[in-house]
XYZ file of C-alpha atoms in Angstrom:
517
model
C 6.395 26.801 11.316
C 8.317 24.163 9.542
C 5.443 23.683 7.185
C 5.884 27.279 6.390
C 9.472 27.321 5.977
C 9.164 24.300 3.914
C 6.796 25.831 1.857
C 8.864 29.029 1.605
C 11.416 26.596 0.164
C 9.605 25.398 -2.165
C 8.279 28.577 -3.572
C 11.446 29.790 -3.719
C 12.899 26.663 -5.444
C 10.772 26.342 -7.966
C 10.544 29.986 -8.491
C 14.850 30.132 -8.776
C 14.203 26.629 -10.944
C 12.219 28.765 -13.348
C 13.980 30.866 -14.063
C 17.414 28.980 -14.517
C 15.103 26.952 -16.871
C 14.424 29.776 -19.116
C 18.212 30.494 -18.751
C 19.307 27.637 -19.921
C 16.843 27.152 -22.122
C 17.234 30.587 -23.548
C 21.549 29.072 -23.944
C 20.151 25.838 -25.380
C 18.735 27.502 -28.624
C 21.521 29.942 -28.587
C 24.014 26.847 -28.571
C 21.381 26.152 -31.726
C 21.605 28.866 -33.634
C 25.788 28.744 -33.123
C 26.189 25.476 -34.344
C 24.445 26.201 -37.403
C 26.332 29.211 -38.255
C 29.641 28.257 -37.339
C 29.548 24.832 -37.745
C 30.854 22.010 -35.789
C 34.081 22.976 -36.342
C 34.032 26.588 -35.194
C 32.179 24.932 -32.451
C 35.067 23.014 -31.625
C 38.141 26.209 -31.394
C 35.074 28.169 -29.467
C 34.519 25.359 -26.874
C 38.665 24.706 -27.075
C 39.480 28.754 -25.875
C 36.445 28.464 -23.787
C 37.946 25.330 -21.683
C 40.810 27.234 -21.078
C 39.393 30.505 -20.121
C 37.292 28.799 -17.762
C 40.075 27.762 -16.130
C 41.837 31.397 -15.673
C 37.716 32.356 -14.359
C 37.768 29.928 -11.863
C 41.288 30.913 -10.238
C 39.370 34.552 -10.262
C 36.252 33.430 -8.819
C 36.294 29.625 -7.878
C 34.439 29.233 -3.979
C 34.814 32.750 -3.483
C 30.669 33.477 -4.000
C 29.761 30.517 -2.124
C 32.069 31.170 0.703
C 31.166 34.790 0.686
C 27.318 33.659 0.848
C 28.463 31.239 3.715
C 30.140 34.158 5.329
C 27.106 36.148 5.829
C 24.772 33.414 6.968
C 27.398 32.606 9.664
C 27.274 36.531 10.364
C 23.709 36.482 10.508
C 23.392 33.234 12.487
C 26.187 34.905 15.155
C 24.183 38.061 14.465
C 27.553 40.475 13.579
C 26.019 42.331 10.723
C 29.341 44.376 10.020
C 30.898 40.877 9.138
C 28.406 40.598 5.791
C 30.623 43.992 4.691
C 33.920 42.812 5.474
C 32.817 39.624 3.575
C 31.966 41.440 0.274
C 34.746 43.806 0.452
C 37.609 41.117 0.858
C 35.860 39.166 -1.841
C 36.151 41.607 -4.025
C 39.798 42.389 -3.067
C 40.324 39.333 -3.715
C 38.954 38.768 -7.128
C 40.507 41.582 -8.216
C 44.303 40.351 -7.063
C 43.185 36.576 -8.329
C 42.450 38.225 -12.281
C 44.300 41.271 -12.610
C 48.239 40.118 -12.363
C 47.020 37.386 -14.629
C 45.467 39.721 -17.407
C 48.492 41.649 -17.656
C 50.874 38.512 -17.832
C 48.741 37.169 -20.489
C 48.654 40.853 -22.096
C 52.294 40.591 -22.120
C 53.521 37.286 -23.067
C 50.107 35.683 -24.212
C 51.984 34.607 -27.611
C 53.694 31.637 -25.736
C 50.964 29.910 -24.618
C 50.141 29.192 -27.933
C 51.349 25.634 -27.507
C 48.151 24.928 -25.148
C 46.213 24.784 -28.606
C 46.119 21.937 -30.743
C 44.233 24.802 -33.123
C 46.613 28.021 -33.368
C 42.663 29.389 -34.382
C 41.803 29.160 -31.027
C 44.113 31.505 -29.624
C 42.955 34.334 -30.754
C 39.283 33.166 -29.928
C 40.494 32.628 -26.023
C 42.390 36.569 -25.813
C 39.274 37.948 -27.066
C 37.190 36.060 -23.995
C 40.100 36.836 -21.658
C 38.946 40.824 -21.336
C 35.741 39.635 -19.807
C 37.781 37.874 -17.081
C 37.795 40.655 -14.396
C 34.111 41.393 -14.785
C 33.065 38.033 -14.514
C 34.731 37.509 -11.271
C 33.743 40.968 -9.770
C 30.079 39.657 -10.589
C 30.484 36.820 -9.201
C 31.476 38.458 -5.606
C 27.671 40.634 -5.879
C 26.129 37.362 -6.689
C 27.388 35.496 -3.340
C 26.260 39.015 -1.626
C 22.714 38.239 -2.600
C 22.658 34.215 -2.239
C 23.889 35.168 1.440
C 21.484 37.434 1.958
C 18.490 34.725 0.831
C 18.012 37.113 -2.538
C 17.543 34.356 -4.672
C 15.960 35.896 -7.636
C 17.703 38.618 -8.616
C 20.724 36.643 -9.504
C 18.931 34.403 -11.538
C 17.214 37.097 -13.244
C 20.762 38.712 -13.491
C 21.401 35.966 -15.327
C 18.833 35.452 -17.450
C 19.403 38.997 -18.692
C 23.146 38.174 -19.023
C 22.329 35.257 -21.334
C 19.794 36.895 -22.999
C 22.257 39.702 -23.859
C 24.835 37.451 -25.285
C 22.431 35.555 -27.537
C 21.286 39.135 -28.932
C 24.856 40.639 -29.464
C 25.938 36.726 -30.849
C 23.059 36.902 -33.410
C 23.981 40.833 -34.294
C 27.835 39.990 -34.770
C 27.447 36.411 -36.484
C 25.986 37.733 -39.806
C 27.842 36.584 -43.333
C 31.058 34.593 -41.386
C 33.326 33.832 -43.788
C 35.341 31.185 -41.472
C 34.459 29.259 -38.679
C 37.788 30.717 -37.152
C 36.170 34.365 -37.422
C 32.540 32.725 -36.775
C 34.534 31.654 -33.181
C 35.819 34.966 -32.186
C 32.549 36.690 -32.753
C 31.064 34.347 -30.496
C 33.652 34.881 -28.157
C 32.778 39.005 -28.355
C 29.323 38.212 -27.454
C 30.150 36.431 -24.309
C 32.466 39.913 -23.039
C 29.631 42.319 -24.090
C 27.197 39.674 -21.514
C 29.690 39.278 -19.028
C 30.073 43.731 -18.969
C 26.369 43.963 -18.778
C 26.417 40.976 -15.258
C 28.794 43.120 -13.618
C 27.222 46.562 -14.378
C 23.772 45.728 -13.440
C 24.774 43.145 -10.118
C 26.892 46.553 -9.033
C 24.122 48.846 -9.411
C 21.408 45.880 -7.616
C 24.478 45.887 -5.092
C 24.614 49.830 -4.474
C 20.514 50.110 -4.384
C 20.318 47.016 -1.902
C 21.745 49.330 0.599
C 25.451 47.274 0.086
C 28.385 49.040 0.669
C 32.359 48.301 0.987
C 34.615 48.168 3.739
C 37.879 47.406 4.797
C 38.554 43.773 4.067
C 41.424 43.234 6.024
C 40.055 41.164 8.859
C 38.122 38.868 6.647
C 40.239 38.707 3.595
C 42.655 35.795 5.073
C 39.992 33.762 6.752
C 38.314 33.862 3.099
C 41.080 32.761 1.303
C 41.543 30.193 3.820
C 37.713 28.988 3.080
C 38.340 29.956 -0.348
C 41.058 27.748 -0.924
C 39.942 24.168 -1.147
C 36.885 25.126 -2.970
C 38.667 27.015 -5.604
C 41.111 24.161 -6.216
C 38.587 21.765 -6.652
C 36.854 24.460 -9.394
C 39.879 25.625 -10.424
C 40.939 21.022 -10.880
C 37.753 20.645 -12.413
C 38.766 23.601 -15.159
C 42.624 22.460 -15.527
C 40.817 19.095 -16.436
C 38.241 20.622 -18.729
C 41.479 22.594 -20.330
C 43.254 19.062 -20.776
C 40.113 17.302 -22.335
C 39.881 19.922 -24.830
C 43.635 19.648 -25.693
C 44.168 15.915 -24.782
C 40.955 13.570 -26.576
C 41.283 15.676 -30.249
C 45.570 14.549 -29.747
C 44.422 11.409 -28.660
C 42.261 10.861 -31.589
C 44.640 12.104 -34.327
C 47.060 9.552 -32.789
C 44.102 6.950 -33.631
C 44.209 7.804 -37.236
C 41.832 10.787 -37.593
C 42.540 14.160 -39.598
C 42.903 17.059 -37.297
C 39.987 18.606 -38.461
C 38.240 15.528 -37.813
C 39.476 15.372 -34.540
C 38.190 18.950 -33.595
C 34.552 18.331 -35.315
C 34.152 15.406 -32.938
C 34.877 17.595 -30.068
C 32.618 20.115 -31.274
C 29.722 17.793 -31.431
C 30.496 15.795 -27.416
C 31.543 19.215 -25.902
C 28.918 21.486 -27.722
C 26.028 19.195 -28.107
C 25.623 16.759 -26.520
C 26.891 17.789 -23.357
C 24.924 20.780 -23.038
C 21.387 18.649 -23.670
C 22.778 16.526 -21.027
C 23.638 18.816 -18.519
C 20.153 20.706 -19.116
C 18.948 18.620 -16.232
C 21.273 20.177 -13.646
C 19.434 23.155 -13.957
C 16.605 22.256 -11.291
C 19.461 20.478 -9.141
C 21.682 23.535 -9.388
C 18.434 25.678 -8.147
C 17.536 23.435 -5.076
C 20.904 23.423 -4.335
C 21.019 27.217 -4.297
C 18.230 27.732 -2.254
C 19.688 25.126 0.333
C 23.094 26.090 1.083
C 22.885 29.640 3.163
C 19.842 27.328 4.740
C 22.336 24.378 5.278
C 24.835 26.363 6.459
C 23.161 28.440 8.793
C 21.552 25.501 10.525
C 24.721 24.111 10.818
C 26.890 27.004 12.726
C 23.659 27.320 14.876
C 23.590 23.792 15.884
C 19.944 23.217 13.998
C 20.914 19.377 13.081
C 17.245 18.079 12.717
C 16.206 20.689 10.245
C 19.866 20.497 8.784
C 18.876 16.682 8.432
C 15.585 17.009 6.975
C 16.840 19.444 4.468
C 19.952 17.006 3.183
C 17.838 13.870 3.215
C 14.898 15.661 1.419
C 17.601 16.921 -0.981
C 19.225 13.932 -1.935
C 15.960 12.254 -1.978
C 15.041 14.601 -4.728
C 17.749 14.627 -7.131
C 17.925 10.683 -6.993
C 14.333 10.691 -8.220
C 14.372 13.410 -10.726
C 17.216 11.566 -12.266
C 15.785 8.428 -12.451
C 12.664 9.719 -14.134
C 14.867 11.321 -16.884
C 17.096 8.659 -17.864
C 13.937 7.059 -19.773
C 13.306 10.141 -21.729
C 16.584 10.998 -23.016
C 17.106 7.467 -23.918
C 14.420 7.316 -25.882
C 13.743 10.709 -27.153
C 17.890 12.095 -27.460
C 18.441 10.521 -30.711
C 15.857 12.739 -32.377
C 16.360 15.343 -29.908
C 19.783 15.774 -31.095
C 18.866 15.334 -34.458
C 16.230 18.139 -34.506
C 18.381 20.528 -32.574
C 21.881 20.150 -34.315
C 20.826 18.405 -38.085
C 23.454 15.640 -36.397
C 22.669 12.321 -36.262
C 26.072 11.473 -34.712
C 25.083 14.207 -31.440
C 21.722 12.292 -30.957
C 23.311 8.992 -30.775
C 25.597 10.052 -28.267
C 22.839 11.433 -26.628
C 20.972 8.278 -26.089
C 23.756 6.295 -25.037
C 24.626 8.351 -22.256
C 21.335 9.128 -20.572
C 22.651 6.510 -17.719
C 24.873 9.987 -16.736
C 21.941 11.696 -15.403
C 21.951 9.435 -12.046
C 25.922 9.776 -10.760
C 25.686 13.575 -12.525
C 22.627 14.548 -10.117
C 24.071 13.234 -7.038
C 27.336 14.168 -7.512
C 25.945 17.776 -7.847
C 23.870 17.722 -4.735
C 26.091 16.257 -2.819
C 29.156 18.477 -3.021
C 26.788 21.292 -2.898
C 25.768 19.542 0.861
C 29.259 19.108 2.007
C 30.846 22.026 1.071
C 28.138 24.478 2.984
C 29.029 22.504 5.758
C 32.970 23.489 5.364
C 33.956 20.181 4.160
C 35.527 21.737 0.767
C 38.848 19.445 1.819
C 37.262 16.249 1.567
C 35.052 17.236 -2.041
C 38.282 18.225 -3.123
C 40.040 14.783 -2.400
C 36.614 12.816 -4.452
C 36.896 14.692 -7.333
C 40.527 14.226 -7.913
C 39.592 10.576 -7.470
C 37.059 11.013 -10.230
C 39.320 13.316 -12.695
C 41.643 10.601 -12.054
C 39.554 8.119 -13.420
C 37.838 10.532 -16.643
C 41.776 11.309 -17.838
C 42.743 7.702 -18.119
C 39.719 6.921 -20.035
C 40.973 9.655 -22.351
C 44.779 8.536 -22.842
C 43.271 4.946 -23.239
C 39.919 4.628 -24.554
C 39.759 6.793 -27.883
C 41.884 4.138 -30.347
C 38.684 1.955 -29.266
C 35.544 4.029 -29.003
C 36.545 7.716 -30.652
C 34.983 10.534 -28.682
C 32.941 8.189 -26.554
C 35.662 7.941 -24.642
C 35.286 11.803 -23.099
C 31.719 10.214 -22.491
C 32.464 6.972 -20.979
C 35.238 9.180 -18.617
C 32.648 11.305 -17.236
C 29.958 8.953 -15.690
C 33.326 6.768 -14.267
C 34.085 10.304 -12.973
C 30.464 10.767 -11.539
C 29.742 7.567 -9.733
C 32.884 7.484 -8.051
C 32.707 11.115 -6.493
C 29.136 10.341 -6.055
C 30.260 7.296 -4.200
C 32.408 9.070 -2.125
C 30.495 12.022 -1.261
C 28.021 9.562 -0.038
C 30.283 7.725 2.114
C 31.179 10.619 3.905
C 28.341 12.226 4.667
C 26.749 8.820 5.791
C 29.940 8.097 8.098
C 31.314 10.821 9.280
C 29.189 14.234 9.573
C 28.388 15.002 12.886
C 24.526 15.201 11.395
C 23.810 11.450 11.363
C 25.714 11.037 14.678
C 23.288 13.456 16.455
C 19.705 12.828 14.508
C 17.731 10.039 13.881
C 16.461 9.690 10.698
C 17.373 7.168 7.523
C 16.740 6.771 3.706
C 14.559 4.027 3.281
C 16.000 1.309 0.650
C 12.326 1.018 -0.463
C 13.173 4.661 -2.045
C 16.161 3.480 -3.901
C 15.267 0.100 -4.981
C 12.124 1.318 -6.531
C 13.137 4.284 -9.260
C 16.067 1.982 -10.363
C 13.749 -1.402 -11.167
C 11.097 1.138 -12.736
C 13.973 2.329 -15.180
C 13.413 -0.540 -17.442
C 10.040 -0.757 -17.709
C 9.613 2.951 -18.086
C 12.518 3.048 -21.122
C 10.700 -0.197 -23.157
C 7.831 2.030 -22.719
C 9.135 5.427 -23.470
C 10.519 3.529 -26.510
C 7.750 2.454 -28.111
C 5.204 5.237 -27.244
C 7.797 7.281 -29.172
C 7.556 5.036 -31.992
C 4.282 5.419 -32.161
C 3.846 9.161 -31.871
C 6.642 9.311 -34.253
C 5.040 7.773 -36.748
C 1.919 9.676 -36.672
C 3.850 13.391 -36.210
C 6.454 14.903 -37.442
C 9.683 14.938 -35.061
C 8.770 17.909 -32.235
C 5.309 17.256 -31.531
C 6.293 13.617 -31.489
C 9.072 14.297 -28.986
C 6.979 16.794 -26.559
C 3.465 14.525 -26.800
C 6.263 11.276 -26.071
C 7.540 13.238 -22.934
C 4.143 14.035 -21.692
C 3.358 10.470 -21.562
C 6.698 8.916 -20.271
C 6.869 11.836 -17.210
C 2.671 11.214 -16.574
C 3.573 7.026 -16.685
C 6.488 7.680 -14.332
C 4.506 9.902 -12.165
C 1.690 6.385 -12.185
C 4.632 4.438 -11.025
C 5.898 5.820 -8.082
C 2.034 6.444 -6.895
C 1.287 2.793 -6.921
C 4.850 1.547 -5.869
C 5.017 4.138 -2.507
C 7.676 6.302 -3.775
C 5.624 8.677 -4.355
C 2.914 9.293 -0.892
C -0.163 9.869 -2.275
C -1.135 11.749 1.108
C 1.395 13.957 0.013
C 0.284 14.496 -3.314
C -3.314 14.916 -2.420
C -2.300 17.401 0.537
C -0.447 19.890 -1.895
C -3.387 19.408 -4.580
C -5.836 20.500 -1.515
C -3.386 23.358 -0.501
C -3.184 24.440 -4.357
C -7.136 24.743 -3.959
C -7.604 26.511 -1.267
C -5.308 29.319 -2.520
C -7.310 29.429 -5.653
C -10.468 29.703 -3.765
C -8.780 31.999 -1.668
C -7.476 34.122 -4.413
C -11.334 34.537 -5.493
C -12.652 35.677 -2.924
């Protein structure tokens, strides 16, 4: 049995990873293409009203799907069935009180909020996003109904459609832009069309699913209560996005730059490089996914050695997955960049902050862990302690290093949440109390001494490829070689089991042979 449900996992996982892959893959070129015909500065007003919307999206949604998804596993594991309606109903009550006032205040007196904008441009850019704002939340609400439910895949294919159907109406509307102002609010009409067409088709999935709504008053305070801490930790992490964006181009005006300048620079951190970066938190954000309704409904039922084995074999995953990736985009994201954006400056930046991946990947699956357990309090408390840390590297740090700063704020940011998630769940959850069960320093020691070795090597197998090839076979022949010396690595060294290996190779062949017959 718990070779089955770890299999089922797994399947599941990598099924989930997929297709967030393809999502974000599917984003990656569209980020591409956007670039190109906006240009880094349009870039810049689009990611500017985009900070700020997010923040107005998050006070809609925030933990509202992952608390409704926790909601009905704890109904499930208590086995009150009625409770999974309640829970959808008051989370779409409350979505709907959470966005609606706010529409119609910003309807009415948008105009003086103007001063949020070191770009007047970008006003206009962020009202046109801000009538997708009640959709996007509703969604949100039908996508916790089906994470709760263990219905992994429709929301990602949801999404995947979603995305898709922004980078077709993006490429319709951004033909012959005379401005990168009018390039930005085009872009910004793609992203309502694709957040109409999440909501319409989640509702319908919803309604066919044999969902139904009703009355939310029981549930909707014990929500909000849940909801709460969550949300201010989302809603903290967008009010700090919101002050990057208008803080570190201010900050680098005052250090002598043009304002245009200013804004390109942000373009190319907040619209390039970061989204290559974060590309890897796509198969974190799927096993985390797939692990929460499981964490949290071995956790109301008292199931602390599975709960154990799933955390551990979580953690344990994302600390190696990051460590084989820091190599790769150290030696491959200066022509990686390059290729994608024509910008030498984005691939530079790239490569410098591959050592992001590590605190970025733990800090991800580590919230995720605590806050399926209800400990949305103390995540809340580490990331202020970490936004803390990001903002003063932006009022300080860009009269010496530019936009590097934003950079050099965000892995601070990561290793000290990281730090303190880690503490935490070490010390204090009642899971290590009650099971045995440790992380062996072998498995940490390991990946971080084979870092070294693997990026001198990584380096100069890219040189050589490079030299030989033009730039994208180069870079996928380079990763083939880094990720199949990595995988060498942690065979010999033990990180890796190789009874483990050979057992799922054996188990691969059987169903093949199985399949045949």
């Amino acid at each position: 049995m718990k070779k089955s449900h770890r299999q089922n996992t797994a399947i599941t996982a990598t099924a989930v990873t997929a297709l967030s892959v393809a999502e974000r893959g599917l984003g990656f070129l569209y980020r591409i293409v956007l670039s190109r015909l906006i240009g880094a500065e349009g870039l810049g007003l689009y990611q500017v009203a985009l900070s700020l919307f997010g923040l107005f999206l998050t006070i809609g949604t925030g933990g509202i799907p992952i608390t409704v998804s926790r909601m009905i596993s704890k109904s499930k594991a208590e086995r009150r069935p009625y409770d999974e309606h309640r829970a959808v109903s008051a989370g779409v009550t409350l979505s709907l009180l959470l966005t609606l006032p706010v529409c119609l205040f910003l309807i009415l007196f948008g105009d003086k909020l103007d001063f949020l904008f070191t770009d007047d441009r970008a006003f206009g850019v962020f009202r046109i996003l801000l009538i997708g704002l009640c959709f996007s939340s509703l969604y949100a609400v039908f996508r916790g109904s089906f994470w709760g439910n263990k219905q992994f895949l429709l929301p990602s294919i949801l999404e995947l459609a979603e995305e898709s159907v922004m980078v077709i109406a993006g490429i319709l509307l951004l033909n012959n832009i005379p401005t990168p102002a009018v390039g930005a609010e085009k872009a910004a009409w793609a992203v309502v069309i694709s957040y109409l067409f999440s909501f319409t088709a989640s509702f319908v999935c919803f309604l066919l699913r044999g969902g139904r709504f009703t009355r939310p008053q029981t549930m909707l305070k014990p929500l909000f209560n849940a909801t709460l801490p969550l949300t201010s930790v989302r809603a903290s992490g967008s009010l700090v996005n919101s002050a990057v964006a208008v803080l570190l181009p201010v900050m680098m005006i005052r250090a002598g730059l043009e304002s245009s300048e200013a804004l390109t620079l942000f373009g190319i951190v907040s619209g390039m490089v970061l989204p290559i970066l974060f590309i890897p938190s796509t198969i974190i954000g799927s096993l985390a996914l797939v692990l929460v309704p499981q964490l949290s409904e071995d956790f109301y039922s008292k199931n602390y050695p599975r709960l154990r084995a799933n955390i551990l074999r979580g953690l344990r995953f994302s600390f190696l997955f990051a460590c084989a990736l820091i190599p790769i985009i150290y030696a491959l994201g200066k022509d990686l960049g390059a290729l994608a954006f024509s910008n030498d400056i984005a691939g530079e930046m790239l490569t410098r902050s591959a050592p992001i991946l590590l605190p970025m990947s733990l800090t991800m699956i580590s919230t995720s862990i605590l806050n399926s357990m209800g400990f949305e309090k103390q995540t809340f408390v580490f990331y202020f302690v970490g936004a803390g840390a990001m903002l003063l590297c932006i009022l300080f740090l860009p009269a010496v290093c530019g936009a590097y700063a934003y950079l050099i704020g965000l892995g601070l940011s990561f290793i000290l949440t990281a730090l303190c998630n880690l503490t935490f769940l070490q010390k204090y959850s009642a899971i290590f109390q009650k099971s045995k069960g440790h992380v062996r320093i072998h498995d940490i020691l390991i990946p971080l001494l084979c870092m070294l070795p693997l990026a001198i090597f990584a380096r100069l197998i890219h040189l050589l490829f490079s030299s030989c090839m033009s730039t994208l076979p180069a870079l996928i022949a380079g990763t083939l070689c880094i990720l199949s010396a990595t995988a060498v690595l942690y065979l010999i060294s033990g990180v890796l089991p190789f009874s483990a290996v050979k057992s799922s190779l054996s188990r691969f062949s059987l169903k093949r042979k199985m399949k045949k017959i």
